[in-house]
Each structure stands twice: as structure tokens, then as C-alpha cells.
CSV table of C-alpha atoms in Angstrom, one decimal:
chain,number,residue,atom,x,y,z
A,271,UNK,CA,2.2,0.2,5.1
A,272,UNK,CA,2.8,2.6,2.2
A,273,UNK,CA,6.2,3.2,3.2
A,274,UNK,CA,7.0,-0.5,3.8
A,275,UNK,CA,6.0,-0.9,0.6
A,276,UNK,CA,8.3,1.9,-0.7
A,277,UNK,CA,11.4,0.2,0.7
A,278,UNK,CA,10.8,-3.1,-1.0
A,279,UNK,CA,10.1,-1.2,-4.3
A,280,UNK,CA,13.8,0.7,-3.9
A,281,UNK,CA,15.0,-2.5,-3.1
A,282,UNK,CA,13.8,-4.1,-6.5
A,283,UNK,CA,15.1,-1.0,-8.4
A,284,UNK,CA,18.0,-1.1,-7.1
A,285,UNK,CA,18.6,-4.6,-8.0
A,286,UNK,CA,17.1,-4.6,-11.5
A,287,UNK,CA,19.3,-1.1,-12.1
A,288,UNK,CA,22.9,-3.6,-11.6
A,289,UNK,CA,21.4,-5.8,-14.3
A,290,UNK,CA,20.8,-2.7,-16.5
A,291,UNK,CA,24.2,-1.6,-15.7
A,292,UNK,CA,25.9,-4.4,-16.8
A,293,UNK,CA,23.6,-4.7,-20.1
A,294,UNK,CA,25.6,-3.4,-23.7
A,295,UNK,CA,23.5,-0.1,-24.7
A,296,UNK,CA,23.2,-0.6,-28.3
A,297,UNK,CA,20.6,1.5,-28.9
A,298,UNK,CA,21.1,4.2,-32.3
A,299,UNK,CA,20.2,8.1,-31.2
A,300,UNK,CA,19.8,9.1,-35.0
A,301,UNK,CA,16.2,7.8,-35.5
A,302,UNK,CA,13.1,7.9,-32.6
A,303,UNK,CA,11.8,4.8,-31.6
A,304,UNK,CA,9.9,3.2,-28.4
A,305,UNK,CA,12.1,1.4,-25.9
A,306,UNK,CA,10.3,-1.8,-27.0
A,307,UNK,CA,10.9,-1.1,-30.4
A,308,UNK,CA,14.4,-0.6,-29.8
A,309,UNK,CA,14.9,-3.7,-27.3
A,310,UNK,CA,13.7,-5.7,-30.1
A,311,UNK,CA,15.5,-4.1,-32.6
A,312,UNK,CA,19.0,-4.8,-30.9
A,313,UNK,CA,17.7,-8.7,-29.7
A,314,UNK,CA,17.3,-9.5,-33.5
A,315,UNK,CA,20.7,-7.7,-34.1
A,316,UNK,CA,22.5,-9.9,-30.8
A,317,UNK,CA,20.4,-12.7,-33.1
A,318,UNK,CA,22.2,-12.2,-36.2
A,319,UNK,CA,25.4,-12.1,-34.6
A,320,UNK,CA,24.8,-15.5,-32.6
A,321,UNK,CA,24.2,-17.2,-35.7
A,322,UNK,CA,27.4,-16.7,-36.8
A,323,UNK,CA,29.3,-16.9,-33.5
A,324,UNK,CA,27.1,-19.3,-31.4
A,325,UNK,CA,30.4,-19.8,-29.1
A,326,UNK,CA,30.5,-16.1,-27.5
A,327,UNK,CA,28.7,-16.2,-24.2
A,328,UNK,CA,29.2,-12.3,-23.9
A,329,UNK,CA,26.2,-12.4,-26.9
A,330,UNK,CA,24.0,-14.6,-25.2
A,331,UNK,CA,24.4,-12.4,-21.8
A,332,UNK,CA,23.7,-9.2,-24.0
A,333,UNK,CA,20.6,-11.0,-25.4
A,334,UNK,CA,19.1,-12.0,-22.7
A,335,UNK,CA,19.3,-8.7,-20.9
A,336,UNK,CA,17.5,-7.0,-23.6
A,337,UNK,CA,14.4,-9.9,-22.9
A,338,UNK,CA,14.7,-9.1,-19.7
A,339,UNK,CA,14.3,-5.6,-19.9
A,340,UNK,CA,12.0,-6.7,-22.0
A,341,UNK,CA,9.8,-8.5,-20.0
A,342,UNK,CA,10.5,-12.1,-21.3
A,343,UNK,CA,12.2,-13.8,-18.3
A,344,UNK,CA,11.7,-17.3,-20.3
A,345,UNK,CA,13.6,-16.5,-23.0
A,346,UNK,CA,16.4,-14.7,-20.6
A,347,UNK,CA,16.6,-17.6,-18.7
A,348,UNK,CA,17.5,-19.8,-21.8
A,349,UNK,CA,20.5,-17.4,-22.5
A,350,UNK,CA,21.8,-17.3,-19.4
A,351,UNK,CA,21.6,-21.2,-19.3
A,352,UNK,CA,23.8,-21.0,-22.5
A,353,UNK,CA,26.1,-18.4,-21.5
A,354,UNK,CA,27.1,-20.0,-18.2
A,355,UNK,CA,27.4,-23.6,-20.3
A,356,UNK,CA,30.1,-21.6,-22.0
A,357,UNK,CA,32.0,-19.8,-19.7
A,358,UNK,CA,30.7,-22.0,-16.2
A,359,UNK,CA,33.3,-19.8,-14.2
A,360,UNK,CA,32.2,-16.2,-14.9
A,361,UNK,CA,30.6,-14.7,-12.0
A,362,UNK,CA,28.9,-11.8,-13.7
A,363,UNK,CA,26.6,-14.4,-15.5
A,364,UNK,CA,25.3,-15.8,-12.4
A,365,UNK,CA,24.4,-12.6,-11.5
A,366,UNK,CA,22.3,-12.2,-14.4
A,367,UNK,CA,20.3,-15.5,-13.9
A,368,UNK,CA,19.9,-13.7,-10.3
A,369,UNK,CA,18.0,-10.7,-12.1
A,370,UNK,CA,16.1,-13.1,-14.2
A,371,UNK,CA,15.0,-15.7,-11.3
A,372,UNK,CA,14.3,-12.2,-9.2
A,373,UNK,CA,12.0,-10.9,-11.6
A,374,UNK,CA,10.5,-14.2,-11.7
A,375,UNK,CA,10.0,-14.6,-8.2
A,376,UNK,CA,12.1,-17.2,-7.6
A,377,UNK,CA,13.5,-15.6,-4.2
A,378,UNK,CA,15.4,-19.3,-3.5
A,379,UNK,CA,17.0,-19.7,-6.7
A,380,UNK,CA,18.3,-16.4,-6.7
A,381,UNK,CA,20.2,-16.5,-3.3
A,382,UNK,CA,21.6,-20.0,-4.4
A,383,UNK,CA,22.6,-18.5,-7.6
A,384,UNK,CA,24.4,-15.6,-5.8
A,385,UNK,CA,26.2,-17.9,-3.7
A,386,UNK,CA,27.7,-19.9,-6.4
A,387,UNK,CA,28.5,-16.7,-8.0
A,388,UNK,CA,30.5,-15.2,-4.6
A,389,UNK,CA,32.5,-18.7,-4.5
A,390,UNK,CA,33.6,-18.4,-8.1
A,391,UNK,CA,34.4,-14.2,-6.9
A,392,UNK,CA,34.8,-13.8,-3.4
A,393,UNK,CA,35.0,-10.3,-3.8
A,394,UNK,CA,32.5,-9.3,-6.1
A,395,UNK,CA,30.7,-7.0,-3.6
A,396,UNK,CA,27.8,-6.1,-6.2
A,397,UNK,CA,26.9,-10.1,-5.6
A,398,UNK,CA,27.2,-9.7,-1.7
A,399,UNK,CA,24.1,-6.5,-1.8
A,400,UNK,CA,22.6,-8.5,-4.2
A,401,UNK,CA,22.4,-11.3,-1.5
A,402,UNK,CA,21.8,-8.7,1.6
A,403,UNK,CA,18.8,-7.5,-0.7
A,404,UNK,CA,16.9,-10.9,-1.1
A,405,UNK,CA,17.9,-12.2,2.6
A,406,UNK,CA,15.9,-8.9,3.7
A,407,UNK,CA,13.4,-9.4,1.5
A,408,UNK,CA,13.1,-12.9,2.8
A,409,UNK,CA,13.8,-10.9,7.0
A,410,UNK,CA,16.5,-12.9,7.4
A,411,UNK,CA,17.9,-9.9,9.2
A,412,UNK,CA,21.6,-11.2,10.5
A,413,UNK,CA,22.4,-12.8,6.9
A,414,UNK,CA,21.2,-9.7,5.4
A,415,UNK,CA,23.8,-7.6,7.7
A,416,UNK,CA,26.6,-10.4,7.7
A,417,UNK,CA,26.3,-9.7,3.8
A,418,UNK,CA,26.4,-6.3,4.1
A,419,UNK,CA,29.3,-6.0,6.2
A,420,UNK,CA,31.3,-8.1,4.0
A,421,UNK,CA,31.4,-5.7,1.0
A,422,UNK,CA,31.9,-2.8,3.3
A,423,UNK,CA,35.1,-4.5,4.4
A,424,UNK,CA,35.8,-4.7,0.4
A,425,UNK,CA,35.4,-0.9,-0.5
A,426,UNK,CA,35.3,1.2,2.7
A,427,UNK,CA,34.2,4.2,0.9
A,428,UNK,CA,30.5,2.8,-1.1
A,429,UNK,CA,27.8,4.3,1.2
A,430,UNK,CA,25.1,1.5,-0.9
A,431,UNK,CA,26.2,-1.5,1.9
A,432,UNK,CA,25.4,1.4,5.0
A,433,UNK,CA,22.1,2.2,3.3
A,434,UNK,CA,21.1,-1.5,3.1
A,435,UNK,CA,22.6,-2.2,6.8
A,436,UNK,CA,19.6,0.9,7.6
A,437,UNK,CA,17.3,-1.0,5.8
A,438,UNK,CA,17.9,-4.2,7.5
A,439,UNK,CA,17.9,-2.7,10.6
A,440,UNK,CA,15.1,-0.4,10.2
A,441,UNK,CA,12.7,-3.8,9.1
A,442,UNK,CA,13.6,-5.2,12.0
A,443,UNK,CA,13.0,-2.7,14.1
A,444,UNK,CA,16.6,-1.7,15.1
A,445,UNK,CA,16.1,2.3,14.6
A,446,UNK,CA,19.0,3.1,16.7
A,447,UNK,CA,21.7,1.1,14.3
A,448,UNK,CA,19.4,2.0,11.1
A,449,UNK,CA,20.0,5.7,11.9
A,450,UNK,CA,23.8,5.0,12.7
A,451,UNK,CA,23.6,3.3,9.1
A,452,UNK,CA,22.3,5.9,6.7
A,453,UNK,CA,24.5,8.4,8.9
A,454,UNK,CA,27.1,6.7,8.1
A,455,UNK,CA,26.1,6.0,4.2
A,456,UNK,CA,25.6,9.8,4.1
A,457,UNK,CA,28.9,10.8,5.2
A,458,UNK,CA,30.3,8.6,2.9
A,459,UNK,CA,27.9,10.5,0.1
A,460,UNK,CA,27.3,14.1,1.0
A,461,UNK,CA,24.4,13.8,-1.9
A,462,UNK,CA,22.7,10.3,-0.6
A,463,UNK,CA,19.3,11.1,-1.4
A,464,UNK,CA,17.7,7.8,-0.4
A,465,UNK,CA,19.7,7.8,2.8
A,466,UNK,CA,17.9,11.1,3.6
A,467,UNK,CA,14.7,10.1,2.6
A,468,UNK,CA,15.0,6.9,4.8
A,469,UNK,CA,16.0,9.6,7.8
A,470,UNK,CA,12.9,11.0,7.7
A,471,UNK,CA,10.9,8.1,7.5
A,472,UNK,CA,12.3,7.1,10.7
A,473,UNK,CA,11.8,10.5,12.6
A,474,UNK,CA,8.6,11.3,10.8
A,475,UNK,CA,7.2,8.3,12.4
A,476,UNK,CA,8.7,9.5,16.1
A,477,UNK,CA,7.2,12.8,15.7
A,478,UNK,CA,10.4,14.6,15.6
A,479,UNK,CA,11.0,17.8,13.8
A,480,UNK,CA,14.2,16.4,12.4
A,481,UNK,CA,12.1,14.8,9.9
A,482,UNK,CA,11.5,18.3,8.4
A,483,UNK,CA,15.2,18.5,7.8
A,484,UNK,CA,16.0,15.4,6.0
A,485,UNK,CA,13.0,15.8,3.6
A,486,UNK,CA,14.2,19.1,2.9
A,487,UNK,CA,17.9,17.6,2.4
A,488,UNK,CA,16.5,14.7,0.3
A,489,UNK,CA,14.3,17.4,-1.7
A,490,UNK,CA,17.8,20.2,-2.4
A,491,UNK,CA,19.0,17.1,-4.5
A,492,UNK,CA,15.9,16.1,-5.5
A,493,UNK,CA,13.6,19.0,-6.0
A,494,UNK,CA,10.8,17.0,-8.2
A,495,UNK,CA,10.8,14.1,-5.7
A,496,UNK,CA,6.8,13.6,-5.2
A,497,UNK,CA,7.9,10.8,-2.1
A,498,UNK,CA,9.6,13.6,-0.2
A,499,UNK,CA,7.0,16.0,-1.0
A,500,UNK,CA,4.1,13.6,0.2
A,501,UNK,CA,6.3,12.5,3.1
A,502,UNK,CA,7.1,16.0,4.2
A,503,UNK,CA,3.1,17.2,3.6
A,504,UNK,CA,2.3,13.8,5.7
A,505,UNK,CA,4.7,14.9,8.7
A,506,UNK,CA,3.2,18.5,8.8
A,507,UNK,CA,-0.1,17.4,8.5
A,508,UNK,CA,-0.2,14.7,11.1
A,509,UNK,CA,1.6,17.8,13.4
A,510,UNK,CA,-1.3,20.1,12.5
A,511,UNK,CA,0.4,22.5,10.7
A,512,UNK,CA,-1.9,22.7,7.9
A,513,UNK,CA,-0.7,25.8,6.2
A,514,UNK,CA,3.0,24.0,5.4
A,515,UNK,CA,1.2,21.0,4.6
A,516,UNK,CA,-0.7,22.8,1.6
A,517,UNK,CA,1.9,25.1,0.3
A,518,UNK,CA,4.0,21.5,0.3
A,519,UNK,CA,1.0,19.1,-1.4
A,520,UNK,CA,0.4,22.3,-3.6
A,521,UNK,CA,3.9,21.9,-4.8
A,522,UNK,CA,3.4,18.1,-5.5
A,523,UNK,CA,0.6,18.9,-7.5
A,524,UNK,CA,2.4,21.3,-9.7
A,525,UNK,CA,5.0,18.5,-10.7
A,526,UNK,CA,2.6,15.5,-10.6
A,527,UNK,CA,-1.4,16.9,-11.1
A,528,UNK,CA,-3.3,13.6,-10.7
A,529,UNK,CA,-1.3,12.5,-7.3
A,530,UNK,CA,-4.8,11.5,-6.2
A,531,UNK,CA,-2.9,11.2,-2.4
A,532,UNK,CA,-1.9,14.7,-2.1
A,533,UNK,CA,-5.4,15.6,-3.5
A,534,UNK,CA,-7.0,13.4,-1.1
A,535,UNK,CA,-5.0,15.0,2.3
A,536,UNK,CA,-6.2,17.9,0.8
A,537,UNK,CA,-10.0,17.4,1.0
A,538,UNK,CA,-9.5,15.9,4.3
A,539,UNK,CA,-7.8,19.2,5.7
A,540,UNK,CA,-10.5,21.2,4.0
A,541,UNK,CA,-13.2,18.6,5.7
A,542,UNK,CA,-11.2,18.1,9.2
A,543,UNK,CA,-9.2,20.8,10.0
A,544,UNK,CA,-11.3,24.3,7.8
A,545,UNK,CA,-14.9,22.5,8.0
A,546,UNK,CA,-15.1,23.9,4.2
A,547,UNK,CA,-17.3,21.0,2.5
A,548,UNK,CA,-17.9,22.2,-0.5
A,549,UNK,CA,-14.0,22.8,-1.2
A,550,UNK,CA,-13.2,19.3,0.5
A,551,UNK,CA,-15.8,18.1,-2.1
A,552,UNK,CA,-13.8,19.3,-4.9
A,553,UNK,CA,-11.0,17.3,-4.2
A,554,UNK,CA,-12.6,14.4,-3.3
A,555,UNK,CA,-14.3,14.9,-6.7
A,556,UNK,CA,-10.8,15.2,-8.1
A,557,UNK,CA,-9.6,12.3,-6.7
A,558,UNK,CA,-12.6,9.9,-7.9
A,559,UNK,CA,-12.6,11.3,-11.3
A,560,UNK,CA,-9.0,9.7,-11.9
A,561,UNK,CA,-9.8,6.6,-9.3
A,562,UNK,CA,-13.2,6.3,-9.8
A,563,UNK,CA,-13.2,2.8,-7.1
A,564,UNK,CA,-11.2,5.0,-4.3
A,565,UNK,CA,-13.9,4.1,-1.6
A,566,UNK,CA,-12.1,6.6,1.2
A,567,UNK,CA,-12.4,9.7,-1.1
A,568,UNK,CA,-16.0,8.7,-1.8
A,569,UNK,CA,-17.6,7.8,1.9
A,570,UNK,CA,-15.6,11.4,2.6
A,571,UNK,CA,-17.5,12.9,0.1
A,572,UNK,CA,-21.0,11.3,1.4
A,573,UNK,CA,-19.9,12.9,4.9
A,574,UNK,CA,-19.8,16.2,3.4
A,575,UNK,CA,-22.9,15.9,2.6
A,576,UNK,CA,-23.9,14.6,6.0
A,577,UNK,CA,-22.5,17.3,7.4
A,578,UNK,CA,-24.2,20.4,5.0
A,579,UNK,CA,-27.6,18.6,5.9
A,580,UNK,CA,-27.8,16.5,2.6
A,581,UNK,CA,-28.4,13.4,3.9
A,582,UNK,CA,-30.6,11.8,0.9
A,583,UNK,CA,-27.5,12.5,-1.2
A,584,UNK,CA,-25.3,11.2,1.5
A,585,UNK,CA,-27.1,7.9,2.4
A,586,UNK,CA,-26.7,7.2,-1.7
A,587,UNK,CA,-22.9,7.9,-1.2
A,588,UNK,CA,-22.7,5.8,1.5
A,589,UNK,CA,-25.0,3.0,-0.6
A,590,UNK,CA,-22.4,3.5,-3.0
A,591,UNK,CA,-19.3,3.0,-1.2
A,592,UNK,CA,-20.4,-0.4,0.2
A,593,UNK,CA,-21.2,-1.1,-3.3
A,594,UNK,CA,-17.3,-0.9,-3.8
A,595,UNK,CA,-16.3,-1.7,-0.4
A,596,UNK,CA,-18.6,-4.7,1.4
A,597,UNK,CA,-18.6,-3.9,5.1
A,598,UNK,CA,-16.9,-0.7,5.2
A,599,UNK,CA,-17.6,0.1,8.7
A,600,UNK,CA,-17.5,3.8,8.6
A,601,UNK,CA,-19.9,3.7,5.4
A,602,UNK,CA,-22.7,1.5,7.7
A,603,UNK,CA,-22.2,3.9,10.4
A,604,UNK,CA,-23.1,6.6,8.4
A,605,UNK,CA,-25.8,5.1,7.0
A,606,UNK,CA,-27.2,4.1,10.6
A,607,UNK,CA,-26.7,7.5,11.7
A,608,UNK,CA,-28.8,9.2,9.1
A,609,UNK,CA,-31.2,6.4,9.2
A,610,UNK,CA,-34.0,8.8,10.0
A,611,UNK,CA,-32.8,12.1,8.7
């Protein structure tokens, strides 16, 4: 589930980070300022400018990227609808009412508006993985690697259409082909971080050591990456090997303190694996005090104190948790089982 949800999330980035690509950076260095502050500082400049040259569609494209980045699709939208009025032929603008109907949801409008931006440019292969992204997110699987394969044909040498072919075939189950995929995006990119990464999903989830490898790849270019780090602590976990899974959640929490995750798998090693309560405790504890609602981490705690013999202070744990979490079954269990303690 949590890695499902990973995908879609890289799948959203990279989208949005083609919009950002293509926006004008007109940002000044010489004086410190929030990115909000500066977003609106260089909208009311792009303002100024349209008042006095209310035919140039590149302004209206520059200004609506900055409210998108922003946060304003509305008033991106309206842009965009005046840039393409201008200029109805430029493909790049269609592209940008993509990003803006994308960020508003509009999953429909934004594969029609790629399409009429691929007839205007047949080749514009940023539109075609634009179009393999939303067909995936939509699992349409063979239009998503029809797409794909079409801007591979364009520019034989971009591992990005192999890495979404991995995707593709990885949601739908395909991992043979997805494997062949990132292979192939990494051979293309000696450095392909996400194609690692996605490597090790795939074999983390078979129970193969291999796994271990690509995390480690994925982490020499990315050293600070907390998703390979939790990934790799996951995979040595779940194989029992408890001592590499500390040292690597260990390392997690020296780049990212409150990852209440690696915190969590900690206190459940401590609980499952070392039957050390009172340290399990602790990081349950730590985990609750930044996610207070984190119903796992708290029933975990309460059977900690089941286990020391605290079962007063357990069965209000327990109480507790279904407070948070109606009909947690593990929580009525508990309290069933100490019923008469």
C-alpha cells in the first residue's frame, strides 16, 4: 500500500517538475525572501508587463506557472486560456493547461488536452510521458505502454520512457517486463536512482537478496534517501536480520529524527524480536509524541504493558486506542484477554 502510494506520488512529481521546467525563473538572489513571497513578487512583475503587452502569450504562460506553483489553479487556467487564444498552435501551452487540469484533478481533460497538443507536435515526446503518466494513473496499462514506446522510438537514449514502461508494467503486475524495463532505463543511465529504487521494490517483495543490492545502488547516489533507507530496514527486517535492520533505521534517524516509521519498526523489534518492553516503550512513546492519533504505536505500547504484568495500565491503553480507532480488533482482544487480570 505504502509503496503503491509512493509510485503515484513519483509519478505526480515528475509531472509537475516538466511544468517547473518549462516556467521562466525570475527570481532575484540579492535579497531573502519566501518562495511565496517571491512567486508573487514575479506574478505582479509578469502583471506589469501584460498591461503593456497584452498580445504576448509567452507572458501569460510565465504567469500562470508562477499561480500554479503557486497554488492557484483558477487563475492558471485563465492564462493558459489566453495564451492558447493567442498562439492556438503552440504545443508547449497545452502542456501547461495539462499541469493545471492535473493539479486540479481533472484526469480527462488533461489526457484530451495532451492529445491535441501531440497532433499540433507529433514528436514532442515530453507530451507522450505526460500521456503514459495519466493513462497509468487511470490503469489503462496498453495505452500507457503504446505511449511510452512511442517516445522511446523518438530519442533512443532517455531512460525516463523505460522507467515508466516498469511502472506500467509493474501496476499491472507484469514484473518480468517491469524488471526488463528499469534494466534497460538503467543502462541507459548508469546513475538512475528511481530505476534502482523501483528494483528493489520488486525483489524486496519476492524475498530476494537482490533487493539489498539495488537499495544500496539507489543509496551510493543517494546517500540521504530516507525511502531507500526505510525500504532496505523493511527488507532486513521482514528477513529477520535485526541487527542490519537497526544500524540501517539508525541511520534514517540521524538524517530524518521524527521518521515516526523507522521509530515505530524499532519498538516493534525491541517488543517482537528482543522482548525488551521498556525500550520498545520508548519508541512507541517517541512515535506518539509526534503522532499523538497513531493507534498501532499506542495498542503496542498497551501490550507492553500486558506483557510486564501491567494490565490496569494496559486495559486503559487499550480503552484508549478504540477511543481513536472504533473496532480495532487487536485492541478488543486485548481487552478480553486481560478481562480478569
Amino acid at each position: 500500500m505504502l509503496k503503491d502510494s509512493l509510485k503515484l506520488l513519483i509519478l505526480l512529481l515528475l509531472f509537475a517538475a516538466t511544468a517547473c521546467n518549462r516556467q521562466q525563473d525570475s527570481k532575484k538572489d540579492s535579497e531573502p525572501m519566501s518562495v511565496a513571497d517571491s512567486l508573487i513578487a514575479d506574478i505582479e512583475a509578469l502583471t506589469l508587463r501584460i498591461q503593456s503587452d497584452s498580445a504576448n502569450a509567452d507572458l501569460f504562460q510565465s504567469r500562470a506557472l508562477g499561480y500554479l506553483e503557486l497554488g492557484k489553479p483558477n487563475q492558471a487556467m485563465r492564462d493558459m486560456l489566453v495564451a492558447i487564444q493567442l498562439d492556438s498552435d503552440n504545443a508547449d501551452y497545452l502542456l501547461t493547461l495539462a499541469d493545471i487540469y492535473l493539479s486540479m484533478g481533472l484526469l480527462d481533460n488533461c489526457a484530451e488536452t495532451l492529445n491535441r497538443a501531440l497532433e499540433i507536435d507529433p514528436e514532442n515526446t515530453e507530451g507522450m510521458l505526460k500521456l503514459a503518466e495519466i493513462h497509468l494513473i487511470l490503469k489503462k496499462y496498453r495505452e500507457a505502454i503504446e505511449a511510452a514506446d512511442k517516445a522511446i522510438a523518438l530519442e533512443k537514449t532517455n531512460p525516463l520512457p523505460h522507467l515508466m514502461k516498469g511502472y506500467t508494467y509493474a501496476e499491472a503486475g507484469d514484473t518480468l517486463n517491469a524488471i526488463k524495463s528499469y534494466l534497460e532505463a538503467i543502462s541507459l543511465n548508469q546513475n538512475y536512482y528511481e530505476a534502482y529504487l523501483q528494483l528493489g521494490f520488486i525483489y524486496s517483495t519476492k524475498g530476494n537478496q537482490l533487493a539489498i543490492d539495488y537499495f544500496n545502488n539507489a543509496l551510493n547516489i543517494n546517500p540521504e534517501s530516507t525511502e531507500a533507507l526505510y525500504s532496505l530496514g523493511m527488507f532486513y527486517q521482514e528477513a529477520g536480520d535485526t541487527d542490519n535492520a537497526i544500524e540501517t533505521y539508525n541511520k534514517l534517524l540521524l538524517i530524518e529524527p521524527d521518521n515516526i516509521y523507522a521509530k515505530y519498526n524499532l519498538g516493534y523489534i525491541n517488543l517482537v524480536y528482543f522482548n525488551d518492553f521498556e525500550q520498545a516503550m520508548q519508541f512507541f512513546d517517541e512515535v506518539l509524541r509526534i503522532n499523538p492519533n497513531y493507534y498501532e504505536a499506542l495498542y503496542n505500547k498497551g501490550y507492553c504493558l500486558e506483557l510486564m504484568g501491567e494490565y490496569s495500565a494496559a486495559r486503559d491503553i487499550y480503552s484508549e486506542v478504540l477511543e481513536i480507532q472504533t473496532n480495532y480488533q487487536k485492541a478488543i482482544e486485548g481487552l478480553n484477554r486481560i478481562y480478569d487480570k
